[in-house]
Amino acid sequence: LKPQIEEGIAPPLEFEAFVENAEPVLRRALVAAYGFEDGRDAAAEALGYAWEHWPRIRVMPNAIGYLFRVGQSRSRRYLRRRPVLFDTSAWPEHRFEPGLPGALAALSQRQRVAVVLVHGFGYSLREVAELTGIKVTTVQNHLERGLARLRVQLGVSDGD
Amino acid sequence: METDLRRQIGELVDRGAEPLSFYEIRARRKRAPRPWRGAMVASGVAIGVAGVAAALTLSFTGSPGVSSGRVHAVGEKHATGAVLTAAMVRELASASRSALAYSGYAAITYRSSGTAVQPDYGTEDVTFSGANWNDVFSESIVHPSSGATNTWYSISRVVDGQAYQYIPTTSREPHWVHPTNPGAVQAMNIPDPRTLLQALQPGAGFSVVGYQLVDGVRLEHVRATRLNGLDGFAASLRWALPDEHIRALDIWADSAGVVRRMDISLSGTVRYYPVALTHAQVQAMADNHLTIADIARNEGIEPVYESESTSLTLAFSGIGQRQTIVAPAGAVDIYERG
């Protein structure tokens, strides 16, 4: 697409690039933590916060990790007693292991984030550690325990 | 038992929570960062549009600029309007077409006036659900001297590929008819309100006017600033008069980028011949394929040029919701020839 000459208020190119880079990992991490609907909503809150405070966010060394915590704090306000839901009942086709949503929901929040990001999307342990603000070895523990629990619950061995 | 757990987890999460659009992100905050404003306005920054990115704009003005009593301005901060990028306009069009792909309801109102035409106004309410349609059309024409209004209306309906038409009558004849001849559905010529989305052309230079509450929904109001390229769109508007050009185009979209309302103003110059045709002249036109201009030339009557204008409002509702459109009971089968 050709560059557009704009007038007035518009986001800097760097913000667009930042969102393009940060949105997938933020959304996936917060969805892993809080479920489809609330996690996505928390990600939108976090990126909206980034939009409003961009001059401050842009100079942060770990802006995505900071926004992950923004998303957590925003979602905690109204998610404290709500169960984590990965509701696939409305989906017309059944391409997924039927027990997967429930088994994921049964993991601890940190186990779920580690399993989804590292195992599901191939993020490195270091990336997840920076995002969540915990040590690499701790992420690895959460991942291994989460995967073990998941496999037991589903009665599967991961083919890949 | 083995399974591709890795792929399934990834697909489950991405399927259950689709990527966030800039509209959704932007809708979370009322303000753009202040430091951006002056700098961007002063320098006219070139914005690249890449990948999912579309230019984001936020501004508030206190002037709603709409005539409907249901519209209320919200926000009191004034800021310079921003021009939407081409990608953002395409995103608006795409989101609207997707949301309206299957079903919805469109209320169209129009009003034409001018020195050369009889003032008329009307409504066209179009409901669509899959291949089923219902079109309620009403038109009122005001007599120029007496001011008396003559109103008529009709209902056209398509259900399961069958055409039905409601024809108001004072007799005891059935109102609903069911034309069974081939091409009966096409002959009803029900307008598809989604064609008005053609107005979402990147070249129109849409700029943000502000945000308003319309029927409880917070909408972004954008206005076209370059109207020269919209003549083709104007010609496609069946509610407009011939030779009219777009003079103003305002669009309101919700936080998902779906167009909820459009206001269009058109004006132009119409050429007409002040001829009172006799019955013989009408017959001659039919027999010899003559036009009124031919008759006027024969009579030595010069054309008159007058101004005319039309205002048109389109409001979408029930977007993506299933609409109930059923075949009318008691419709009488007819077979139309020719």
Coordinates of C-alpha atoms in Angstrom, one line a residue:
Chain A
L1 CA 0.0 0.0 0.0
K2 CA 1.2 3.5 -0.8
P3 CA 2.0 5.8 2.0
Q4 CA -0.7 8.3 2.7
I5 CA -0.1 11.9 3.4
E6 CA -2.3 12.7 6.4
E7 CA -3.4 15.8 8.2
G8 CA -4.3 16.1 11.8
I9 CA -4.2 13.4 14.4
A10 CA -2.8 10.1 13.3
P11 CA -0.7 7.4 15.0
P12 CA 3.0 7.4 14.4
L13 CA 4.2 4.7 12.1
E14 CA 6.1 3.2 15.1
F15 CA 2.9 2.7 17.0
E16 CA 1.4 0.8 14.1
A17 CA 4.5 -1.3 13.9
F18 CA 4.4 -1.8 17.7
V19 CA 0.8 -3.0 17.6
E20 CA 1.5 -5.3 14.7
N21 CA 4.2 -6.9 16.8
A22 CA 2.6 -6.8 20.2
E23 CA -1.0 -7.6 19.5
P24 CA -0.6 -11.4 18.8
V25 CA 1.4 -12.2 21.9
L26 CA -0.6 -10.0 24.2
R27 CA -3.9 -11.3 23.0
R28 CA -2.7 -14.9 23.1
A29 CA -1.3 -14.6 26.6
L30 CA -4.3 -12.8 28.0
V31 CA -6.7 -15.2 26.4
A32 CA -4.7 -18.1 27.9
A33 CA -5.0 -16.4 31.2
Y34 CA -8.6 -15.3 31.2
G35 CA -10.4 -17.1 28.3
F36 CA -11.6 -16.1 24.9
E37 CA -13.9 -13.2 25.6
D38 CA -12.4 -11.7 28.7
G39 CA -8.8 -12.2 27.6
R40 CA -9.4 -10.6 24.3
D41 CA -11.1 -7.7 26.1
A42 CA -8.1 -7.4 28.4
A43 CA -5.8 -7.2 25.4
A44 CA -7.9 -4.5 23.8
E45 CA -7.7 -2.6 27.2
A46 CA -4.0 -2.9 27.3
L47 CA -3.4 -1.8 23.7
G48 CA -5.9 1.1 24.2
Y49 CA -3.8 2.1 27.2
A50 CA -0.7 2.0 25.0
W51 CA -2.4 4.2 22.4
E52 CA -3.3 6.8 25.0
H53 CA 0.1 6.7 26.7
W54 CA 2.3 6.0 23.8
P55 CA 5.0 8.7 24.5
R56 CA 5.6 6.9 27.8
I57 CA 5.1 3.4 26.6
R58 CA 7.4 3.7 23.6
V59 CA 10.5 4.3 25.6
M60 CA 10.0 1.3 28.0
P61 CA 12.5 -1.5 27.6
N62 CA 9.8 -4.1 28.1
A63 CA 6.7 -2.4 26.9
I64 CA 4.9 -5.6 26.0
G65 CA 5.5 -7.0 29.5
Y66 CA 4.2 -3.8 31.0
L67 CA 1.1 -4.0 28.9
F68 CA 0.5 -7.6 29.8
R69 CA 0.3 -6.4 33.4
V70 CA -1.9 -3.5 32.4
G71 CA -4.2 -6.1 30.8
Q72 CA -4.1 -8.2 33.9
S73 CA -4.9 -5.4 36.2
R74 CA -7.7 -4.2 34.0
S75 CA -9.2 -7.6 33.8
R76 CA -8.9 -8.4 37.4
R77 CA -11.3 -5.6 38.2
Y78 CA -14.2 -7.6 36.9
L79 CA -12.9 -11.1 36.4
R80 CA -12.1 -12.1 39.9
R81 CA -14.9 -14.5 40.3
R82 CA -15.5 -15.4 36.8
P83 CA -14.5 -18.8 35.5
V84 CA -12.1 -19.2 32.6
L85 CA -14.0 -20.2 29.6
F86 CA -12.9 -21.6 26.3
D87 CA -16.4 -22.2 25.0
T88 CA -16.3 -23.9 21.6
S89 CA -19.9 -25.2 21.7
A90 CA -21.1 -22.7 19.1
W91 CA -18.5 -23.7 16.6
P92 CA -20.0 -25.7 13.8
E93 CA -17.1 -28.1 13.1
H94 CA -15.2 -30.2 15.6
R95 CA -11.6 -30.0 14.7
F96 CA -10.4 -30.0 18.3
E97 CA -9.9 -32.7 20.8
P98 CA -13.2 -32.4 22.7
G99 CA -11.5 -32.4 26.1
L100 CA -8.9 -29.7 25.2
P101 CA -10.8 -26.6 26.3
G102 CA -11.7 -28.1 29.6
A103 CA -8.3 -29.5 30.2
L104 CA -6.7 -26.1 29.5
A105 CA -9.1 -24.4 31.8
A106 CA -8.2 -26.8 34.6
L107 CA -4.5 -25.7 34.5
S108 CA -3.3 -22.9 36.7
Q109 CA -3.1 -19.5 35.1
R110 CA 0.7 -19.5 34.8
Q111 CA 0.8 -23.1 33.5
R112 CA -1.8 -22.2 30.9
V113 CA 0.1 -19.1 29.7
A114 CA 3.3 -21.1 29.4
V115 CA 1.6 -24.0 27.6
V116 CA -0.3 -21.8 25.2
L117 CA 2.6 -19.5 24.3
V118 CA 5.5 -21.9 24.3
H119 CA 3.9 -25.1 23.2
G120 CA 1.0 -23.7 21.1
F121 CA 2.7 -20.8 19.4
G122 CA 6.4 -21.5 19.7
Y123 CA 7.4 -18.5 21.7
S124 CA 10.7 -19.0 23.5
L125 CA 10.9 -19.5 27.3
R126 CA 12.8 -16.2 27.5
E127 CA 10.1 -14.3 25.7
V128 CA 7.4 -15.7 28.0
A129 CA 9.6 -14.9 31.0
E130 CA 10.0 -11.3 29.9
L131 CA 6.3 -11.0 29.2
T132 CA 5.1 -12.4 32.5
G133 CA 7.9 -11.0 34.6
I134 CA 9.1 -14.4 36.0
K135 CA 12.3 -16.3 35.7
V136 CA 13.0 -18.5 32.7
T137 CA 13.4 -21.6 34.9
T138 CA 10.0 -20.9 36.5
V139 CA 8.4 -20.7 33.1
Q140 CA 10.0 -24.0 32.2
N141 CA 8.5 -25.6 35.3
H142 CA 5.1 -24.2 34.6
L143 CA 5.3 -25.5 31.0
E144 CA 6.5 -29.0 31.9
R145 CA 3.9 -29.4 34.7
G146 CA 1.2 -28.0 32.6
L147 CA 1.9 -30.2 29.6
A148 CA 2.1 -33.3 31.9
R149 CA -1.2 -32.5 33.4
L150 CA -2.7 -31.8 30.1
R151 CA -1.6 -35.1 28.6
V152 CA -2.8 -37.0 31.6
Q153 CA -6.2 -35.3 31.4
L154 CA -6.6 -35.9 27.7
G155 CA -5.0 -39.3 27.7
V156 CA -2.7 -38.5 24.8
S157 CA 1.0 -38.3 24.0
D158 CA 1.9 -35.3 21.9
G159 CA 2.7 -36.5 18.4
D160 CA 4.9 -33.5 17.6
Chain B
M1 CA -3.0 -42.3 21.2
E2 CA -1.2 -39.4 19.6
T3 CA -2.5 -36.0 18.7
D4 CA -1.1 -32.8 17.3
L5 CA -1.6 -30.9 20.5
R6 CA 0.7 -28.1 19.6
R7 CA -1.4 -27.2 16.5
Q8 CA -4.7 -27.6 18.3
I9 CA -3.8 -25.3 21.1
G10 CA -2.7 -22.6 18.7
E11 CA -5.7 -22.9 16.6
L12 CA -8.1 -23.0 19.5
V13 CA -6.7 -19.7 20.9
D14 CA -6.6 -17.9 17.6
R15 CA -9.9 -19.2 16.6
G16 CA -11.6 -18.3 19.9
A17 CA -10.1 -14.8 20.0
E18 CA -9.5 -13.2 16.6
P19 CA -6.9 -10.4 16.2
L20 CA -7.9 -7.0 17.5
S21 CA -8.6 -4.4 14.9
F22 CA -7.4 -0.8 15.3
Y23 CA -11.1 0.2 15.7
E24 CA -11.4 -1.9 18.8
I25 CA -8.2 -0.6 20.3
R26 CA -9.1 2.9 19.5
A27 CA -12.6 2.5 20.9
R28 CA -11.1 1.9 24.3
R29 CA -9.7 5.4 24.7
K30 CA -11.3 8.8 24.1
R31 CA -8.1 10.7 23.6
A32 CA -5.1 10.5 21.4
P33 CA -1.8 11.3 23.2
R34 CA -1.6 15.1 23.4
P35 CA 2.1 15.3 22.2
W36 CA 1.1 13.8 18.9
R37 CA -1.4 16.4 18.0
G38 CA 0.5 19.6 17.3
A39 CA 3.4 17.9 15.7
M40 CA 1.4 15.8 13.4
V41 CA -0.7 18.7 12.2
A42 CA 2.2 21.0 11.7
S43 CA 4.4 18.6 9.8
G44 CA 1.8 16.7 7.7
V45 CA 3.5 13.4 8.6
A46 CA 3.5 10.7 5.9
I47 CA 1.9 7.6 7.4
G48 CA 2.8 4.3 6.0
V49 CA 0.1 1.6 6.1
A50 CA 1.4 -1.9 6.6
G51 CA 0.0 -5.2 7.4
V52 CA -2.9 -5.0 9.7
A53 CA -2.1 -1.4 10.5
A54 CA -4.5 1.3 9.5
A55 CA -4.1 4.9 10.5
L56 CA -5.8 5.6 13.8
T57 CA -7.4 8.9 14.5
L58 CA -9.2 10.3 17.5
S59 CA -10.8 13.6 17.8
F60 CA -13.8 15.2 19.4
T61 CA -15.9 18.0 18.2
G62 CA -19.0 19.3 19.7
S63 CA -20.9 19.9 16.5
P64 CA -22.9 16.9 15.4
G65 CA -23.8 18.3 12.1
V66 CA -26.8 16.1 11.6
S67 CA -30.4 17.0 11.6
S68 CA -32.0 14.0 13.3
G69 CA -33.4 14.7 16.7
R70 CA -32.2 11.2 17.8
V71 CA -28.6 12.2 17.5
H72 CA -26.8 13.8 20.4
A73 CA -23.2 15.1 20.5
V74 CA -21.0 13.6 23.1
G75 CA -17.6 14.8 24.2
E76 CA -16.7 18.4 24.4
K77 CA -13.1 18.4 23.4
H78 CA -12.4 20.1 20.1
A79 CA -9.6 18.8 17.9
T80 CA -8.5 19.1 14.4
G81 CA -10.2 16.6 12.2
A82 CA -8.0 13.8 10.8
V83 CA -8.1 12.2 7.3
L84 CA -8.6 8.5 7.3
T85 CA -6.0 6.5 5.4
A86 CA -7.0 4.5 2.3
A87 CA -6.5 1.3 4.4
M88 CA -8.9 2.5 7.0
V89 CA -11.6 3.4 4.5
R90 CA -11.2 -0.1 3.0
E91 CA -11.5 -1.5 6.5
L92 CA -14.7 0.3 7.0
A93 CA -16.1 -1.0 3.7
S94 CA -14.9 -4.5 4.4
A95 CA -16.3 -4.6 8.0
S96 CA -19.6 -3.2 6.8
R97 CA -19.9 -5.7 3.9
S98 CA -19.1 -8.6 6.2
A99 CA -21.5 -7.6 8.9
L100 CA -24.3 -7.0 6.3
A101 CA -23.5 -9.9 4.2
Y102 CA -26.5 -12.0 5.2
S103 CA -29.2 -9.9 6.9
G104 CA -30.2 -6.5 8.1
Y105 CA -32.7 -3.7 7.8
A106 CA -32.2 -0.3 6.1
A107 CA -34.4 2.7 6.5
I108 CA -34.0 5.2 3.7
T109 CA -35.6 8.6 3.7
Y110 CA -35.2 11.2 1.0
R111 CA -36.5 14.6 0.1
S112 CA -36.2 16.5 -3.2
S113 CA -36.9 20.1 -3.9
G114 CA -36.1 22.7 -6.4
T115 CA -37.7 25.3 -8.6
A116 CA -38.1 22.9 -11.5
V117 CA -39.5 19.9 -9.7
Q118 CA -42.5 19.2 -7.6
P119 CA -41.2 18.7 -4.0
D120 CA -41.4 15.1 -3.0
Y121 CA -40.3 13.0 -0.1
G122 CA -40.5 9.4 0.8
T123 CA -39.2 6.4 2.6
E124 CA -37.9 3.1 1.5
D125 CA -37.6 0.4 4.2
V126 CA -35.7 -2.6 3.0
T127 CA -35.4 -5.8 5.0
F128 CA -33.2 -8.6 3.8
S129 CA -32.4 -12.0 5.1
G130 CA -30.4 -14.3 2.9
A131 CA -32.3 -14.4 -0.4
N132 CA -35.6 -13.1 1.1
W133 CA -36.4 -9.4 0.8
N134 CA -39.1 -7.0 1.8
D135 CA -39.3 -3.5 0.5
V136 CA -41.9 -0.9 1.7
F137 CA -41.8 2.2 -0.5
S138 CA -43.7 5.3 0.2
E139 CA -43.6 8.5 -1.8
S140 CA -45.4 11.8 -1.3
I141 CA -45.6 14.5 -3.9
V142 CA -46.5 18.1 -3.0
H143 CA -48.6 20.0 -5.5
P144 CA -46.6 23.2 -6.2
S145 CA -49.5 25.6 -6.1
S146 CA -52.1 24.2 -3.7
G147 CA -49.6 22.5 -1.4
A148 CA -51.8 19.4 -1.3
T149 CA -49.8 16.2 -0.8
N150 CA -50.5 13.0 -2.8
T151 CA -49.1 9.9 -1.1
W152 CA -48.8 6.4 -2.4
Y153 CA -47.0 3.3 -1.3
S154 CA -46.3 -0.3 -2.3
I155 CA -44.8 -3.4 -0.8
S156 CA -42.6 -5.8 -2.7
R157 CA -41.5 -9.0 -1.2
V158 CA -39.4 -12.0 -2.2
V159 CA -39.7 -15.3 -0.3
D160 CA -38.0 -18.5 -1.4
G161 CA -37.5 -17.1 -4.9
Q162 CA -41.2 -16.1 -5.3
A163 CA -42.3 -12.6 -5.9
Y164 CA -45.2 -10.9 -4.0
Q165 CA -46.6 -7.4 -4.3
Y166 CA -49.0 -5.5 -2.2
I167 CA -51.0 -3.0 -4.2
P168 CA -53.2 -0.6 -2.3
T169 CA -56.7 -0.4 -3.6
T170 CA -60.0 0.8 -2.5
S171 CA -61.9 -2.0 -4.1
R172 CA -62.5 -5.4 -2.5
E173 CA -59.9 -7.0 -4.7
P174 CA -57.1 -8.8 -2.8
H175 CA -54.2 -6.6 -2.1
W176 CA -51.5 -9.1 -2.4
V177 CA -50.6 -10.6 -5.8
H178 CA -48.1 -13.3 -6.6
P179 CA -46.7 -12.9 -10.1
T180 CA -45.7 -16.3 -11.3
N181 CA -44.1 -15.4 -14.7
P182 CA -40.4 -15.8 -15.2
G183 CA -38.4 -12.8 -14.1
A184 CA -41.0 -11.6 -11.7
V185 CA -38.5 -11.2 -8.9
Q186 CA -36.1 -9.1 -11.0
A187 CA -38.9 -7.0 -12.3
M188 CA -39.7 -5.8 -8.8
N189 CA -36.3 -4.1 -8.8
I190 CA -35.9 -4.0 -5.0
P191 CA -32.9 -1.8 -4.2
D192 CA -30.0 -3.4 -2.3
P193 CA -29.1 -0.8 0.3
R194 CA -25.6 -2.3 0.6
T195 CA -24.8 -0.8 -2.7
L196 CA -24.6 2.5 -0.9
L197 CA -21.4 1.3 0.7
Q198 CA -19.8 2.1 -2.7
A199 CA -19.5 5.6 -1.2
L200 CA -16.6 4.4 0.9
Q201 CA -14.0 5.3 -1.6
P202 CA -10.5 6.1 -0.3
G203 CA -10.2 9.0 -2.7
A204 CA -13.1 10.7 -1.1
G205 CA -10.8 11.9 1.7
F206 CA -12.9 11.0 4.7
S207 CA -12.1 13.1 7.8
V208 CA -13.1 12.5 11.4
V209 CA -15.8 15.0 12.6
G210 CA -16.3 13.5 16.0
Y211 CA -18.2 11.0 18.0
Q212 CA -21.9 10.9 18.7
L213 CA -24.5 8.7 20.4
V214 CA -27.2 7.5 18.1
D215 CA -29.9 5.4 19.7
G216 CA -27.5 4.6 22.5
V217 CA -24.6 3.4 20.3
R218 CA -21.4 5.4 20.2
L219 CA -20.6 6.2 16.6
E220 CA -17.7 7.8 14.8
H221 CA -18.7 10.5 12.4
V222 CA -16.6 10.9 9.2
R223 CA -17.2 13.3 6.3
A224 CA -16.0 13.2 2.8
T225 CA -13.8 16.1 1.8
R226 CA -13.2 15.3 -1.8
L227 CA -16.4 14.8 -3.7
N228 CA -15.3 15.0 -7.3
G229 CA -14.8 11.3 -7.6
L230 CA -18.2 10.4 -6.4
D231 CA -20.2 11.3 -9.5
G232 CA -20.5 7.6 -10.5
F233 CA -21.9 6.9 -7.0
A234 CA -24.4 9.7 -7.3
A235 CA -25.6 8.4 -10.6
S236 CA -26.3 5.0 -9.0
L237 CA -28.7 6.5 -6.4
R238 CA -32.2 5.8 -7.5
W239 CA -33.6 8.3 -5.0
A240 CA -31.7 11.2 -6.5
L241 CA -32.8 13.3 -9.4
P242 CA -30.9 13.1 -12.8
D243 CA -27.8 15.2 -13.2
E244 CA -27.3 15.7 -9.4
H245 CA -23.9 15.7 -7.9
I246 CA -22.8 14.9 -4.4
R247 CA -22.5 18.0 -2.2
A248 CA -22.0 16.4 1.2
L249 CA -21.5 12.8 2.4
D250 CA -21.4 12.0 6.1
I251 CA -21.0 8.5 7.5
W252 CA -21.4 7.1 11.0
A253 CA -19.7 3.8 11.9
D254 CA -19.7 1.9 15.1
S255 CA -16.7 0.7 17.1
A256 CA -16.4 -2.4 14.9
G257 CA -16.2 -0.2 11.8
V258 CA -19.7 -1.1 10.6
V259 CA -21.5 1.7 8.9
R260 CA -24.7 2.5 10.7
R261 CA -25.8 5.7 9.0
M262 CA -25.2 7.7 5.9
D263 CA -26.3 11.2 5.1
I264 CA -26.0 12.3 1.5
S265 CA -26.8 15.7 0.0
L266 CA -27.0 16.2 -3.8
S267 CA -27.8 19.1 -6.0
G268 CA -27.7 19.9 -9.6
T269 CA -29.2 21.7 -12.5
V270 CA -32.1 20.1 -14.4
R271 CA -33.2 21.0 -17.9
Y272 CA -36.8 20.8 -18.7
Y273 CA -39.3 21.9 -21.3
P274 CA -42.4 23.9 -20.2
V275 CA -44.7 21.9 -22.4
A276 CA -48.2 20.8 -21.6
L277 CA -48.6 17.8 -23.8
T278 CA -51.9 17.2 -25.5
H279 CA -53.2 13.7 -26.0
A280 CA -52.3 13.7 -29.6
Q281 CA -48.7 14.7 -28.8
V282 CA -48.4 11.8 -26.3
Q283 CA -49.7 9.5 -28.9
A284 CA -47.2 10.9 -31.5
M285 CA -44.3 10.4 -29.0
A286 CA -45.3 6.7 -28.6
D287 CA -45.8 6.1 -32.3
N288 CA -42.8 7.8 -33.6
H289 CA -40.4 7.3 -30.6
L290 CA -40.2 11.0 -30.0
T291 CA -39.0 12.7 -26.8
I292 CA -40.4 15.8 -25.1
A293 CA -37.4 17.6 -26.4
D294 CA -38.5 16.7 -30.0
I295 CA -42.0 18.0 -29.3
A296 CA -40.6 21.2 -27.7
R297 CA -38.4 21.9 -30.7
N298 CA -41.3 21.4 -33.1
E299 CA -43.2 23.9 -31.0
G300 CA -40.3 26.4 -30.8
I301 CA -40.2 26.1 -27.0
E302 CA -36.8 26.7 -25.3
P303 CA -35.5 24.6 -22.4
V304 CA -35.5 26.0 -18.9
Y305 CA -32.7 25.4 -16.5
E306 CA -33.5 25.2 -12.8
S307 CA -31.8 24.0 -9.7
E308 CA -32.8 21.0 -7.7
S309 CA -31.5 19.2 -4.6
T310 CA -32.0 16.0 -2.7
S311 CA -31.2 14.9 0.8
L312 CA -30.9 11.3 1.5
T313 CA -30.5 9.4 4.8
L314 CA -29.7 5.7 5.2
A315 CA -29.8 3.9 8.6
F316 CA -28.8 0.3 9.0
S317 CA -30.1 -1.7 11.9
G318 CA -30.7 -5.4 12.8
I319 CA -27.2 -5.9 11.3
G320 CA -26.5 -9.7 11.0
Q321 CA -29.7 -10.5 12.8
R322 CA -32.1 -12.9 11.2
Q323 CA -35.1 -11.1 9.8
T324 CA -38.5 -12.8 9.5
I325 CA -39.9 -12.4 6.0
V326 CA -42.8 -14.7 5.2
A327 CA -45.0 -15.2 2.2
P328 CA -48.3 -13.2 2.5
A329 CA -51.4 -15.3 3.1
G330 CA -54.1 -15.1 0.4
A331 CA -51.9 -13.7 -2.4
V332 CA -53.5 -14.2 -5.8
D333 CA -51.5 -15.8 -8.6
I334 CA -51.2 -13.6 -11.6
Y335 CA -49.1 -14.1 -14.8
E336 CA -47.8 -10.8 -16.3
R337 CA -46.9 -10.8 -20.0
G338 CA -44.4 -8.5 -21.6

